[in-house]
Coordinates of C-alpha atoms in Angstrom, one line a residue:
X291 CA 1.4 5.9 -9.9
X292 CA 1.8 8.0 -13.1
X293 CA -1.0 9.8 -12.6
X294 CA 1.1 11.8 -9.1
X295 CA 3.7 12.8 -12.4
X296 CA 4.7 16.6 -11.4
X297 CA 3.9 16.1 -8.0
X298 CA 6.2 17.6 -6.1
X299 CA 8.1 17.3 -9.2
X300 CA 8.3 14.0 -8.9
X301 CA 9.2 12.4 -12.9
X302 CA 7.4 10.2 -14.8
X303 CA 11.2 8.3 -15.1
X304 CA 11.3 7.6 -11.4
X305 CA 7.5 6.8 -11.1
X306 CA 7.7 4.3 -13.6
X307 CA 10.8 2.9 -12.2
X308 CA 9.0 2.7 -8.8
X309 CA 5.9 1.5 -9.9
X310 CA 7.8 -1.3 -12.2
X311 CA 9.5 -2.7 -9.0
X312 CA 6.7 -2.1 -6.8
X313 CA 5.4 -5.6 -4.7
X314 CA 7.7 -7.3 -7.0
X315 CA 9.2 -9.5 -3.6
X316 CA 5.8 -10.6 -3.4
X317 CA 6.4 -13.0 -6.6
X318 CA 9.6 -14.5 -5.1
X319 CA 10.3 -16.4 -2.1
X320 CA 9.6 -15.9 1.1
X321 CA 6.5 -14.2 0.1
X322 CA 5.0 -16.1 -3.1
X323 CA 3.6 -18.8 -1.0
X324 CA 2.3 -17.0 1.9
X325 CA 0.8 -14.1 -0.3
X326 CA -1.2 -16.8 -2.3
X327 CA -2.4 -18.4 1.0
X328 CA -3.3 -15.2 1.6
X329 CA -4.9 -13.7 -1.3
X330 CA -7.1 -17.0 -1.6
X331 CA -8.0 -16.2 2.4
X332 CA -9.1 -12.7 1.9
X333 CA -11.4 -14.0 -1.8
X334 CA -13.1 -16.9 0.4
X335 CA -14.2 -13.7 2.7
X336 CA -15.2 -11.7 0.2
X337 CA -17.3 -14.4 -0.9
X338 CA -18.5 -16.0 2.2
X339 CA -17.1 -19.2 1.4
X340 CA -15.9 -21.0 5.3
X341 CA -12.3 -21.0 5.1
X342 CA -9.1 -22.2 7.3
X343 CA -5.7 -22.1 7.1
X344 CA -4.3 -25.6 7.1
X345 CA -1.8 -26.2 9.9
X346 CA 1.4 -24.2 9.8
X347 CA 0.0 -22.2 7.1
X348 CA -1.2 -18.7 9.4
X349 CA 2.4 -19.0 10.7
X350 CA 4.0 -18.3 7.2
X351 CA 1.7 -16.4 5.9
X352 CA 2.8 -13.5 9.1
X353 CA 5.9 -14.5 8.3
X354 CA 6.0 -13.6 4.8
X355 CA 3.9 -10.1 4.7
X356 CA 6.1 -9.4 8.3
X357 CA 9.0 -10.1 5.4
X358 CA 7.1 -7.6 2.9
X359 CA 6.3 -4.7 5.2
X360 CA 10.3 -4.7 6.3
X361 CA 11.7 -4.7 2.9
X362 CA 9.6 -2.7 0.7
X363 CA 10.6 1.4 1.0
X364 CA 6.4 2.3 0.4
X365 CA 5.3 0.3 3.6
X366 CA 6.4 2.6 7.0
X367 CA 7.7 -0.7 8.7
X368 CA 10.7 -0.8 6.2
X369 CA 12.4 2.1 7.7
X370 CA 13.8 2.5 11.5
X371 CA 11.8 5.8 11.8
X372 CA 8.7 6.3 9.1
X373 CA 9.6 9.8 9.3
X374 CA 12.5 8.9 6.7
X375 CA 9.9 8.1 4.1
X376 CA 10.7 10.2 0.6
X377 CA 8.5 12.1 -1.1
X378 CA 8.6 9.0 -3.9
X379 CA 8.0 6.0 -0.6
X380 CA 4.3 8.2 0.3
X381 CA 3.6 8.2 -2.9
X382 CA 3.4 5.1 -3.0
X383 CA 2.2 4.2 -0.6
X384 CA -0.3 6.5 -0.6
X385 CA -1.1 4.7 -4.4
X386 CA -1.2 1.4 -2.6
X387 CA -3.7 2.4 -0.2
X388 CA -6.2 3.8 -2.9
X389 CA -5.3 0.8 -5.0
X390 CA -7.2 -1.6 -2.1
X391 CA -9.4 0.8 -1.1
X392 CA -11.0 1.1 -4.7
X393 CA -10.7 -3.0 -5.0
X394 CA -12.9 -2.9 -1.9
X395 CA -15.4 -0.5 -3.5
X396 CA -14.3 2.2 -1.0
X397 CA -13.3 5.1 -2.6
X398 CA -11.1 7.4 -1.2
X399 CA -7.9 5.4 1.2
X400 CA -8.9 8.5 3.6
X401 CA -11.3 6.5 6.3
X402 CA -8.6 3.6 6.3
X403 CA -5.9 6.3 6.6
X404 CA -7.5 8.1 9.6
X405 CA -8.5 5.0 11.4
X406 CA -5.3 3.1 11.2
X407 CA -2.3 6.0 10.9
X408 CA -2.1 6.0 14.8
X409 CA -0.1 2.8 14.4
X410 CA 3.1 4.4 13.1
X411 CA 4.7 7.4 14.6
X412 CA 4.4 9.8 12.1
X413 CA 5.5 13.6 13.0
X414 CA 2.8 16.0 12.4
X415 CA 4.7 17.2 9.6
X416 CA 4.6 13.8 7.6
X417 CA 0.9 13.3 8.4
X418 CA -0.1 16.4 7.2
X419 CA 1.9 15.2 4.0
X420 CA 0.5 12.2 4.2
X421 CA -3.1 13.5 4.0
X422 CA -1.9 16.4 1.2
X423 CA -1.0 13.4 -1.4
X424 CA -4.2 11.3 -0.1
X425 CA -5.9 14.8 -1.2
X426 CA -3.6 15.2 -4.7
X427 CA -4.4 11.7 -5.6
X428 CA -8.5 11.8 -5.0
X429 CA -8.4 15.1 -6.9
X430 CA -6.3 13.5 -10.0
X431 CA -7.9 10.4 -9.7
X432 CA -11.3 12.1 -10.1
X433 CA -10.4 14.7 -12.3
X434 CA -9.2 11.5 -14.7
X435 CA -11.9 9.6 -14.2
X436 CA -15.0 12.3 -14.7
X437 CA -13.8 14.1 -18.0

């Protein structure tokens, strides 16, 4: 997340805070077990290796990312309207996105972006922010990565 410092004079103080707190509830209950479950789902994918929940075990594993997406400010489910977002929560989760979609050897977050933003009810005002950071963050990311 550092590397959005300045944007939209957003500090390297309250980045750093954000970014030390960020997923943290995934390391605590209700979500440790579930996001292991899950995590070990998603690398038997990647690998082709036949995988299946045992009994019981789909269940909490909804359960606990249904608990993540309500109670972390970066995911638009947390907020009774996503149009409440701050500047800081699209940050981030703008950061998140391109955090998975480099993990998944996909460059830029924008394809997932376009094919899945239809599912929150952004105003056209916050998607055109959206896709300003998505642009910010490709630019510094490159910029970084190709001196």
């Amino acid at each position: 997340m550092s590397l959005m410092e300045g944007y939209c004079n957003l500090s390297k103080k309250e980045l750093k805070e954000r970014g030390d707190l960020h997923d943290a509830s995934k390391y605590e209950p209700p979500e440790i077990e579930p996001y292991i479950w899950l995590t070990w789902y998603h690398h038997c994918k990647h690998c082709n290796i036949d995988f299946k929940y045992p009994d019981g075990v789909e269940k909490l594993v909804k359960e606990g990312c249904d608990h993540h997406l309500h109670c972390n400010r970066h995911h638009p489910e947390s907020h009774s309207d996503p149009n409440e977002m701050s500047v800081l929560d699209i940050v981030e989760m703008v950061c998140d996105w391109s955090a998975i979609s480099q993990e998944l050897n996909q460059g830029s977050c924008i394809n997932y972006v376009k094919q899945h933003i239809s599912k929150w009810s952004f105003s056209n005002e916050k998607l055109n922010f959206i896709f300003k950071t998505i642009t910010e963050f490709d630019n510094r990311y490159n910029n970084k990565n190709h001196k």
